[in-house]
XYZ file of C-alpha atoms in Angstrom:
572
model
C -9.450 16.634 -13.366
C -9.087 20.358 -12.696
C -5.602 20.139 -11.220
C -4.153 18.984 -14.522
C -5.865 21.843 -16.313
C -4.796 24.507 -13.832
C -1.194 23.531 -14.392
C -1.383 24.204 -18.091
C -3.149 27.540 -17.573
C -0.291 28.749 -15.398
C 2.359 27.388 -17.738
C 0.706 29.248 -20.616
C 0.476 32.427 -18.604
C 4.149 32.338 -17.664
C 5.210 31.713 -21.235
C 6.520 28.199 -20.721
C 4.010 26.357 -22.921
C 0.606 26.460 -24.532
C -2.876 25.274 -23.674
C -5.136 23.023 -25.676
C -8.655 24.127 -26.515
C -9.958 21.934 -23.696
C -7.967 23.955 -21.186
C -8.941 27.417 -22.385
C -12.386 27.281 -20.830
C -10.783 27.239 -17.374
C -9.622 30.805 -17.820
C -10.741 32.862 -20.796
C -7.902 35.337 -20.218
C -4.908 33.325 -19.009
C -2.558 36.284 -19.500
C -4.410 38.045 -16.707
C -2.626 35.906 -14.103
C -0.438 38.212 -12.069
C 2.911 37.685 -10.378
C 1.341 37.279 -6.947
C -0.719 34.382 -8.296
C 2.308 32.462 -9.585
C 3.439 29.488 -7.538
C 5.623 26.403 -7.857
C 2.564 24.284 -7.104
C 1.613 24.591 -10.768
C 4.858 22.849 -11.694
C 4.214 19.798 -9.510
C 1.267 18.174 -11.263
C 3.041 17.130 -14.470
C 5.990 15.400 -12.719
C 3.469 13.546 -10.576
C 1.232 12.122 -13.264
C 4.045 11.594 -15.761
C 5.747 9.202 -13.344
C 2.784 6.848 -12.890
C 0.534 7.593 -15.874
C 2.726 8.837 -18.721
C 1.567 9.103 -22.308
C 0.585 6.120 -24.442
C 4.069 5.302 -25.740
C 5.840 4.540 -22.432
C 2.624 3.271 -20.842
C 2.539 0.488 -23.418
C 6.235 -0.251 -23.566
C 7.565 0.403 -20.071
C 4.537 -0.518 -17.997
C 2.456 -3.080 -19.886
C 4.964 -4.867 -22.118
C 7.682 -5.070 -19.482
C 6.939 -4.281 -15.824
C 3.389 -5.642 -15.593
C 4.333 -8.807 -17.440
C 7.637 -9.410 -15.654
C 5.601 -9.045 -12.462
C 3.364 -11.844 -13.710
C 0.176 -9.789 -13.761
C -0.724 -9.806 -17.466
C 0.034 -12.056 -20.433
C 0.125 -11.823 -24.202
C 0.220 -14.731 -26.647
C -3.389 -15.820 -26.986
C -4.871 -16.561 -30.398
C -5.724 -12.897 -31.064
C -2.424 -11.462 -29.899
C 0.060 -9.841 -32.231
C 2.870 -11.360 -30.173
C 3.725 -14.511 -28.313
C 4.199 -14.102 -24.575
C 7.936 -14.234 -25.215
C 7.719 -10.529 -26.055
C 9.899 -8.593 -23.656
C 11.826 -11.671 -22.560
C 13.699 -11.524 -25.850
C 15.574 -8.248 -26.296
C 14.025 -5.717 -28.646
C 15.801 -2.370 -28.895
C 12.639 -0.418 -29.726
C 10.747 -1.601 -26.648
C 13.731 -1.407 -24.303
C 14.767 2.016 -25.580
C 11.271 3.321 -24.912
C 11.588 2.272 -21.267
C 15.088 3.729 -20.840
C 14.087 6.971 -22.570
C 11.009 7.247 -20.357
C 13.046 7.110 -17.155
C 15.967 9.116 -18.505
C 13.718 11.834 -19.910
C 11.481 12.118 -16.873
C 14.080 13.603 -14.548
C 14.117 17.071 -16.127
C 10.486 17.720 -15.184
C 11.033 16.886 -11.533
C 14.423 18.605 -11.442
C 12.746 21.805 -12.619
C 10.361 21.706 -9.647
C 13.254 21.060 -7.256
C 15.267 23.971 -8.645
C 12.288 26.299 -8.423
C 11.608 25.453 -4.773
C 15.103 24.981 -3.374
C 16.782 27.685 -1.244
C 17.346 30.618 -3.562
C 14.967 29.246 -6.212
C 12.444 31.451 -7.990
C 9.631 29.949 -5.887
C 11.631 29.041 -2.799
C 9.549 26.912 -0.434
C 11.254 24.415 1.849
C 8.124 22.287 2.235
C 7.494 22.019 -1.495
C 11.161 21.161 -1.899
C 10.725 18.375 0.662
C 7.812 17.011 -1.366
C 10.027 17.090 -4.451
C 12.713 15.076 -2.660
C 10.182 12.385 -1.771
C 9.009 12.123 -5.396
C 12.660 11.933 -6.396
C 12.963 8.896 -4.133
C 9.947 7.215 -5.723
C 11.367 7.852 -9.167
C 14.908 6.710 -8.530
C 13.771 3.564 -6.746
C 11.868 2.455 -9.864
C 14.635 3.589 -12.200
C 17.507 1.792 -10.466
C 15.463 -1.361 -9.903
C 14.750 -1.522 -13.627
C 18.305 -1.105 -14.942
C 20.677 -1.171 -11.965
C 23.433 1.438 -11.916
C 22.264 4.763 -13.359
C 23.352 8.423 -13.217
C 22.262 9.749 -9.831
C 24.587 11.944 -7.779
C 25.682 14.027 -10.789
C 22.317 14.024 -12.582
C 20.893 17.508 -13.091
C 24.238 19.239 -12.560
C 24.462 21.743 -15.437
C 28.254 21.681 -15.259
C 28.443 17.921 -15.883
C 27.291 16.895 -19.331
C 28.218 13.223 -18.927
C 27.263 12.188 -15.400
C 28.850 9.176 -13.750
C 26.780 6.110 -12.964
C 26.254 5.357 -9.263
C 26.068 1.946 -7.652
C 22.649 0.780 -6.569
C 23.845 0.698 -2.966
C 24.839 4.372 -3.127
C 21.586 5.305 -4.856
C 19.573 3.657 -2.093
C 21.645 5.481 0.512
C 21.105 8.757 -1.317
C 17.362 8.225 -1.497
C 17.164 7.480 2.216
C 19.236 10.592 3.007
C 16.830 12.699 0.937
C 13.816 11.118 2.624
C 15.301 11.809 6.060
C 15.958 15.425 5.086
C 12.410 15.819 3.767
C 10.844 14.343 6.894
C 12.995 16.553 9.113
C 11.935 19.637 7.170
C 8.248 18.746 7.332
C 8.293 18.107 11.070
C 4.817 18.771 12.420
C 3.795 21.174 9.636
C 0.459 20.402 7.960
C 0.767 22.106 4.586
C 3.207 23.940 2.346
C 1.773 27.390 3.027
C -1.319 29.517 2.813
C -3.222 30.591 -0.254
C -1.125 30.314 -3.385
C 1.630 28.587 -1.399
C -0.625 25.653 -0.476
C -0.159 22.676 -2.821
C -3.759 21.682 -2.153
C -5.487 19.874 -5.018
C -2.564 20.448 -7.359
C -0.889 17.669 -5.379
C -2.245 14.502 -7.012
C -0.715 12.165 -4.434
C -1.497 13.581 -1.003
C -3.743 16.592 -1.584
C -1.245 18.944 0.029
C -1.263 17.029 3.340
C 2.361 17.177 4.515
C 1.848 14.681 7.318
C 0.659 12.153 4.746
C 3.760 12.989 2.703
C 5.862 12.330 5.789
C 4.291 8.915 6.310
C 4.744 8.169 2.612
C 8.429 9.051 2.895
C 8.931 6.864 5.944
C 7.131 3.909 4.338
C 9.272 4.308 1.220
C 12.334 4.359 3.478
C 11.226 1.075 5.053
C 10.628 -0.477 1.624
C 14.091 0.490 0.355
C 15.797 -0.536 3.596
C 14.248 -4.004 3.438
C 15.114 -4.287 -0.224
C 18.747 -3.616 0.611
C 18.758 -5.701 3.775
C 20.896 -8.792 3.413
C 22.421 -7.820 0.067
C 26.175 -8.271 -0.268
C 27.895 -5.378 1.482
C 24.722 -3.923 2.974
C 25.788 -1.604 5.788
C 22.666 0.508 6.279
C 19.552 -1.628 5.828
C 19.075 -2.746 9.417
C 19.570 0.725 10.871
C 17.159 2.261 8.361
C 14.548 -0.430 9.083
C 14.813 0.240 12.807
C 14.458 4.002 12.286
C 11.468 3.624 9.998
C 9.705 1.180 12.313
C 10.005 3.719 15.136
C 8.302 6.510 13.160
C 4.791 6.934 11.704
C 4.031 4.871 8.590
C 0.988 4.794 6.330
C -1.605 3.231 8.622
C -5.228 4.029 7.765
C -7.453 3.482 4.747
C -7.243 7.207 4.083
C -3.445 6.998 3.997
C -3.367 5.044 0.729
C -1.415 7.085 -1.791
C -3.349 6.536 -5.004
C -3.184 8.883 -7.960
C -6.565 9.616 -9.483
C -6.326 9.822 -13.260
C -7.431 12.751 -15.329
C -10.603 11.537 -17.008
C -10.515 13.959 -19.919
C -7.077 14.704 -21.302
C -5.655 12.759 -24.222
C -3.850 9.458 -23.856
C -0.975 11.197 -25.641
C -0.598 13.264 -22.498
C -1.517 10.748 -19.791
C -2.614 7.209 -20.580
C -4.143 4.270 -18.741
C -4.782 0.603 -19.414
C -7.982 1.735 -21.093
C -6.007 3.590 -23.720
C -3.925 0.539 -24.519
C -6.941 -1.785 -24.439
C -9.371 0.297 -26.484
C -6.873 1.454 -29.098
C -6.905 -1.983 -30.640
C -10.503 -3.053 -30.311
C -10.750 -4.532 -26.832
C -11.379 -8.216 -26.249
C -10.672 -9.669 -29.685
C -7.850 -7.291 -30.583
C -4.240 -8.045 -31.374
C -3.155 -5.746 -28.572
C -5.377 -7.145 -25.852
C -4.151 -9.234 -22.955
C -5.211 -11.718 -20.319
C -4.552 -12.072 -16.585
C -1.844 -14.526 -15.574
C -2.249 -18.041 -14.241
C -0.289 -17.303 -11.017
C -2.529 -14.350 -10.142
C -5.817 -16.094 -10.890
C -4.671 -19.286 -9.133
C -3.845 -17.485 -5.877
C -7.135 -15.602 -5.914
C -9.363 -18.516 -6.956
C -7.766 -21.325 -4.973
C -7.779 -19.377 -1.709
C -11.268 -17.853 -2.137
C -9.819 -14.360 -2.244
C -12.556 -11.703 -2.589
C -10.216 -9.647 -4.783
C -10.778 -12.189 -7.571
C -13.859 -10.535 -9.037
C -12.366 -7.097 -8.457
C -9.388 -7.978 -10.649
C -10.754 -10.267 -13.365
C -13.806 -11.333 -15.297
C -14.631 -15.030 -15.640
C -13.586 -16.547 -18.957
C -16.035 -15.825 -21.778
C -16.081 -19.493 -22.813
C -17.425 -21.018 -26.024
C -16.901 -23.938 -28.397
C -13.764 -24.150 -30.527
C -12.450 -26.737 -32.958
C -8.697 -27.275 -33.243
C -7.042 -28.999 -36.201
C -3.708 -30.730 -36.083
C -1.055 -29.034 -38.268
C -0.281 -30.992 -41.406
C 3.449 -31.473 -40.940
C 6.623 -30.538 -39.125
C 7.284 -30.124 -35.437
C 3.919 -28.470 -34.907
C 2.319 -31.698 -36.099
C 4.543 -33.830 -33.892
C 4.084 -31.691 -30.782
C 0.358 -31.044 -31.234
C -0.741 -33.839 -28.832
C 1.623 -32.533 -26.148
C 0.336 -28.991 -26.537
C -3.340 -29.990 -26.495
C -2.668 -32.048 -23.372
C -0.920 -29.083 -21.770
C -3.919 -26.831 -22.451
C -6.270 -29.391 -20.938
C -3.991 -29.750 -17.913
C -4.244 -25.988 -17.364
C -8.034 -26.104 -17.577
C -8.187 -29.131 -15.287
C -5.925 -27.541 -12.689
C -8.260 -24.531 -12.617
C -11.295 -26.766 -12.107
C -12.809 -25.417 -15.309
C -16.200 -26.592 -16.517
C -15.415 -27.806 -20.040
C -15.623 -30.812 -22.315
C -13.239 -32.129 -24.935
C -14.355 -34.140 -27.945
C -11.764 -36.103 -29.883
C -8.404 -37.553 -28.939
C -5.331 -35.471 -29.595
C -3.178 -38.587 -29.877
C -5.254 -40.389 -32.498
C -7.476 -37.772 -34.145
C -6.669 -34.783 -36.324
C -9.278 -32.621 -34.642
C -10.415 -31.916 -31.107
C -13.221 -29.674 -29.952
C -13.224 -27.934 -26.590
C -16.409 -26.428 -25.171
C -16.196 -24.238 -22.057
C -19.167 -23.000 -20.074
C -19.796 -19.293 -20.550
C -18.867 -16.639 -17.979
C -18.276 -19.151 -15.227
C -14.649 -20.260 -15.084
C -11.717 -18.426 -13.556
C -8.665 -19.556 -15.495
C -5.432 -17.593 -15.776
C -3.186 -17.833 -18.805
C 0.246 -19.381 -18.197
C 3.098 -16.912 -18.561
C 5.711 -16.950 -21.312
C 3.927 -19.247 -23.771
C 5.698 -19.471 -27.119
C 4.282 -18.652 -30.528
C 3.880 -22.290 -31.580
C 1.204 -23.063 -29.005
C -0.590 -19.782 -29.727
C -3.344 -21.237 -32.013
C -4.588 -23.340 -29.077
C -4.647 -20.450 -26.598
C -8.106 -19.032 -27.126
C -8.564 -15.814 -25.239
C -12.087 -17.001 -24.474
C -10.611 -19.670 -22.171
C -8.901 -17.170 -19.890
C -9.713 -14.262 -17.608
C -9.309 -10.690 -18.733
C -9.219 -7.565 -16.518
C -12.512 -6.199 -15.234
C -13.986 -3.097 -16.825
C -12.676 -1.099 -13.866
C -9.219 -1.232 -15.430
C -10.059 -0.819 -19.105
C -13.151 1.396 -19.154
C -13.010 4.273 -21.607
C -12.116 7.704 -20.260
C -15.007 10.101 -19.906
C -17.621 7.350 -19.526
C -17.358 6.984 -15.746
C -15.999 8.850 -12.756
C -14.792 5.516 -11.351
C -11.553 5.299 -13.343
C -8.989 3.098 -11.621
C -6.221 5.005 -9.797
C -2.495 4.433 -10.096
C -0.819 2.935 -7.033
C 1.926 5.133 -5.594
C 2.295 3.469 -2.179
C -0.339 1.708 -0.104
C -1.155 1.377 3.566
C -1.316 -2.398 3.118
C 2.313 -2.460 2.047
C 3.356 -0.656 5.228
C 1.847 -3.489 7.293
C 3.392 -6.160 5.079
C 6.787 -4.486 5.402
C 6.491 -4.433 9.186
C 5.556 -8.118 9.198
C 8.492 -8.914 6.931
C 10.958 -7.032 9.130
C 9.728 -8.873 12.231
C 9.868 -12.295 10.550
C 13.351 -11.613 9.215
C 14.482 -10.646 12.709
C 15.802 -7.218 11.783
C 17.162 -5.402 14.815
C 14.619 -2.877 16.072
C 11.686 -4.605 14.385
C 9.320 -5.723 17.123
C 5.676 -6.643 17.400
C 3.393 -9.458 16.310
C 4.128 -10.347 12.692
C 0.837 -12.159 12.142
C -1.175 -9.211 13.446
C 0.632 -6.832 11.108
C 0.283 -9.300 8.238
C -3.449 -9.752 8.681
C -3.984 -6.000 8.940
C -2.081 -5.610 5.678
C -4.438 -8.074 3.986
C -7.446 -6.251 5.410
C -6.165 -2.874 4.199
C -5.432 -4.301 0.755
C -8.865 -5.831 0.387
C -10.529 -2.645 1.601
C -8.521 -0.645 -0.927
C -9.705 -2.957 -3.705
C -13.347 -2.608 -2.609
C -13.986 -5.938 -0.860
C -16.820 -6.307 1.671
C -15.978 -6.587 5.375
C -17.720 -9.943 5.706
C -15.716 -11.430 2.851
C -12.513 -10.048 4.334
C -13.258 -11.533 7.755
C -13.994 -14.930 6.223
C -10.742 -14.910 4.281
C -8.695 -13.899 7.319
C -10.295 -16.629 9.410
C -10.224 -19.430 6.852
C -7.436 -18.927 4.325
C -4.092 -20.645 4.819
C -2.557 -17.801 2.844
C -3.599 -15.355 5.577
C -1.839 -16.961 8.529
C 1.833 -16.828 9.553
C 1.506 -18.002 13.141
C 3.198 -21.264 12.190
C 5.761 -22.444 9.674
C 9.392 -21.790 8.908
C 10.810 -18.343 8.250
C 10.873 -19.027 4.515
C 7.251 -20.194 4.570
C 6.184 -17.046 6.389
C 8.152 -14.825 3.999
C 6.554 -16.605 1.056
C 3.074 -15.690 2.278
C 4.107 -12.092 2.940
C 5.705 -11.849 -0.499
C 2.636 -13.271 -2.227
C 0.317 -10.847 -0.436
C 2.596 -7.912 -1.269
C 2.607 -9.074 -4.868
C -1.187 -9.396 -5.059
C -1.643 -6.008 -3.408
C 0.591 -4.349 -6.038
C -1.579 -5.579 -8.936
C -1.214 -3.042 -11.791
C 1.967 -1.568 -10.244
C 4.284 -3.882 -12.120
C 7.584 -2.247 -11.215
C 6.985 -3.000 -7.547
C 5.517 -6.453 -8.138
C 8.545 -7.367 -10.250
C 10.913 -6.165 -7.517
C 9.106 -8.249 -4.872
C 9.600 -11.411 -6.936
C 13.294 -10.657 -7.500
C 14.049 -9.861 -3.863
C 11.996 -12.496 -2.055
C 11.748 -15.194 -4.723
C 7.967 -15.521 -4.654
C 5.662 -16.376 -6.291
C 8.105 -19.187 -7.016
C 6.299 -20.167 -10.216
C 7.499 -16.833 -11.613
C 10.921 -16.650 -9.980
C 11.814 -20.176 -11.114
C 11.400 -19.283 -14.782
C 10.432 -21.735 -17.529
C 12.298 -24.588 -19.192
C 10.253 -26.475 -21.802
C 10.809 -24.910 -25.260
C 7.926 -26.946 -26.705
C 5.520 -24.848 -24.634
C 7.342 -21.721 -23.485
C 9.378 -18.943 -25.035
C 12.749 -19.055 -23.292
C 13.772 -15.598 -24.476
C 17.392 -14.480 -24.237
C 17.812 -15.957 -20.748
C 17.283 -19.672 -21.410
C 14.013 -19.383 -19.533
C 15.411 -17.697 -16.431
C 13.476 -14.929 -14.689
C 14.385 -11.400 -15.841
C 16.475 -9.546 -13.274
C 16.762 -6.217 -15.099
C 16.367 -4.540 -18.467
C 19.180 -3.841 -20.922
C 20.411 -0.248 -21.082
C 18.920 1.941 -23.808
C 20.702 2.780 -27.035
C 20.954 6.451 -26.074
C 22.830 5.522 -22.893
C 25.436 3.804 -25.037
C 25.679 6.520 -27.675
C 25.632 9.574 -25.385
C 27.516 8.465 -22.281
C 29.219 5.238 -23.288
C 32.415 5.640 -21.258
C 30.612 6.043 -17.941
C 28.188 3.286 -18.867
C 31.106 0.941 -19.540
C 32.438 1.597 -16.045
C 29.022 0.752 -14.571
C 28.758 -2.465 -16.576
C 32.249 -3.416 -15.441
C 31.117 -3.155 -11.810
C 27.604 -4.518 -12.157
C 28.074 -7.325 -14.662
C 27.075 -8.018 -18.228
C 24.441 -5.796 -19.793
C 22.022 -8.715 -19.923
C 18.545 -9.383 -18.591
C 19.678 -12.182 -16.282
C 22.384 -10.146 -14.506
C 21.261 -9.860 -10.898
C 21.109 -6.385 -9.422
C 22.758 -5.519 -6.126
C 19.567 -5.639 -4.039
C 18.773 -9.226 -4.991
C 22.265 -10.632 -4.534
C 22.479 -12.501 -1.211
């Protein structure tokens, strides 16, 4: 994608970095760039793609191993996998540190853009600065909802080497204040300037369209306000919801904020699921993964047209399983074989089983090829792993794991969607937030339509789903039943954006099969939380070694530095 390359040309020309050979063909004489061609817009692209598509290391560890799996989108622990699906639910410093270091290290790139564009900055531009404030809100929302209290108000201050940690409540308030300031600055202006002052295609999120940025900011404000609403001590959520509902939100198909990936640069600069998938050999690899049972169940059981957009049917095949010779694996083998068959039966899978797990030492399971939609249960332990053939379960479609450079149709990263704006409005109305008015079911159905359109579903299939599916109607039922449907649709819509999907489950408690955790140690890995659902991640080692005194104060306020410590937003 040219925008990525242009950034590096300018950085080279200004002496801040160097280009790769792939970038040199954009400008054979990069040093010929003159002062009147320099612009802060060339410093925006990296902070944008590094937030949603960082290099391979954090993409694996922060996104795939933690956020996407805590959200219940993807699973490990099949027979090929290097790990059981307990990975991530049991603390591992190396994986957790990678996530903390990703968030902690990201800020400097964005802070540089803010300092360049702020009043008195080298590239002063109030509209670019407003854009930077909105990205700052996106970043800090993910960061605080992953760990809880983090350095915020003092972060980036060169005079403070050890910044204090802020409460999540204050961080949310600060984000909303920044979003309000950005929207006020933008006003009715369409773009950041003319010529070199126009963000244009260097803006990977909104293409330089400031009115789209304004709607993005207001939708983010509504999301954060609803996340805070009802939490202990919340004193701003309702007012912020009312304000956001009264202003323009993302509303059309064109308003979806989706970041197109660079299709050429190395995964060590900007990765994707394809990088993680193909690094280790694809389907039969130790690093591959399947799609979760909750996701496939909701799509299959309700005839959701997003099913074939998200997953492939199970490959199928015939497999013989032998009872272990001794020990607890021998004793529990009948229970585990029965559990596997129960999963296949619940999915309506076309399969046969030969042999009796209670009386025989072998059973054979044959599943029809490329026909069955079966999701893998989450958090399976390592003892049941030999029975969990990847061929029995759905994997992501090629859209998500296709190799870079082989297609122009590389899946985009979700920043914020139009569908979510409609779901948020429906949620606010159902929850009876002051200032939230309108028909909740109308907003809800439009959110489903926008989601399905975004994922490429046909209009006829969408209309059928809206008319026939019980999961697409909130005209009847209790408040909790309506909120469950809204939460599930928000969760489905955020597929591949695990940080947001995880937050939806924690705040609203749905899908309940995820929020309720697991309890049977014969089948599941209970992790460090006795099977409870993860509420946060443990702080990184560098946070403890570099700024331990301020971290200790935060832990004293927030609660134990443990994965089951609830964050402020999800405490009633």
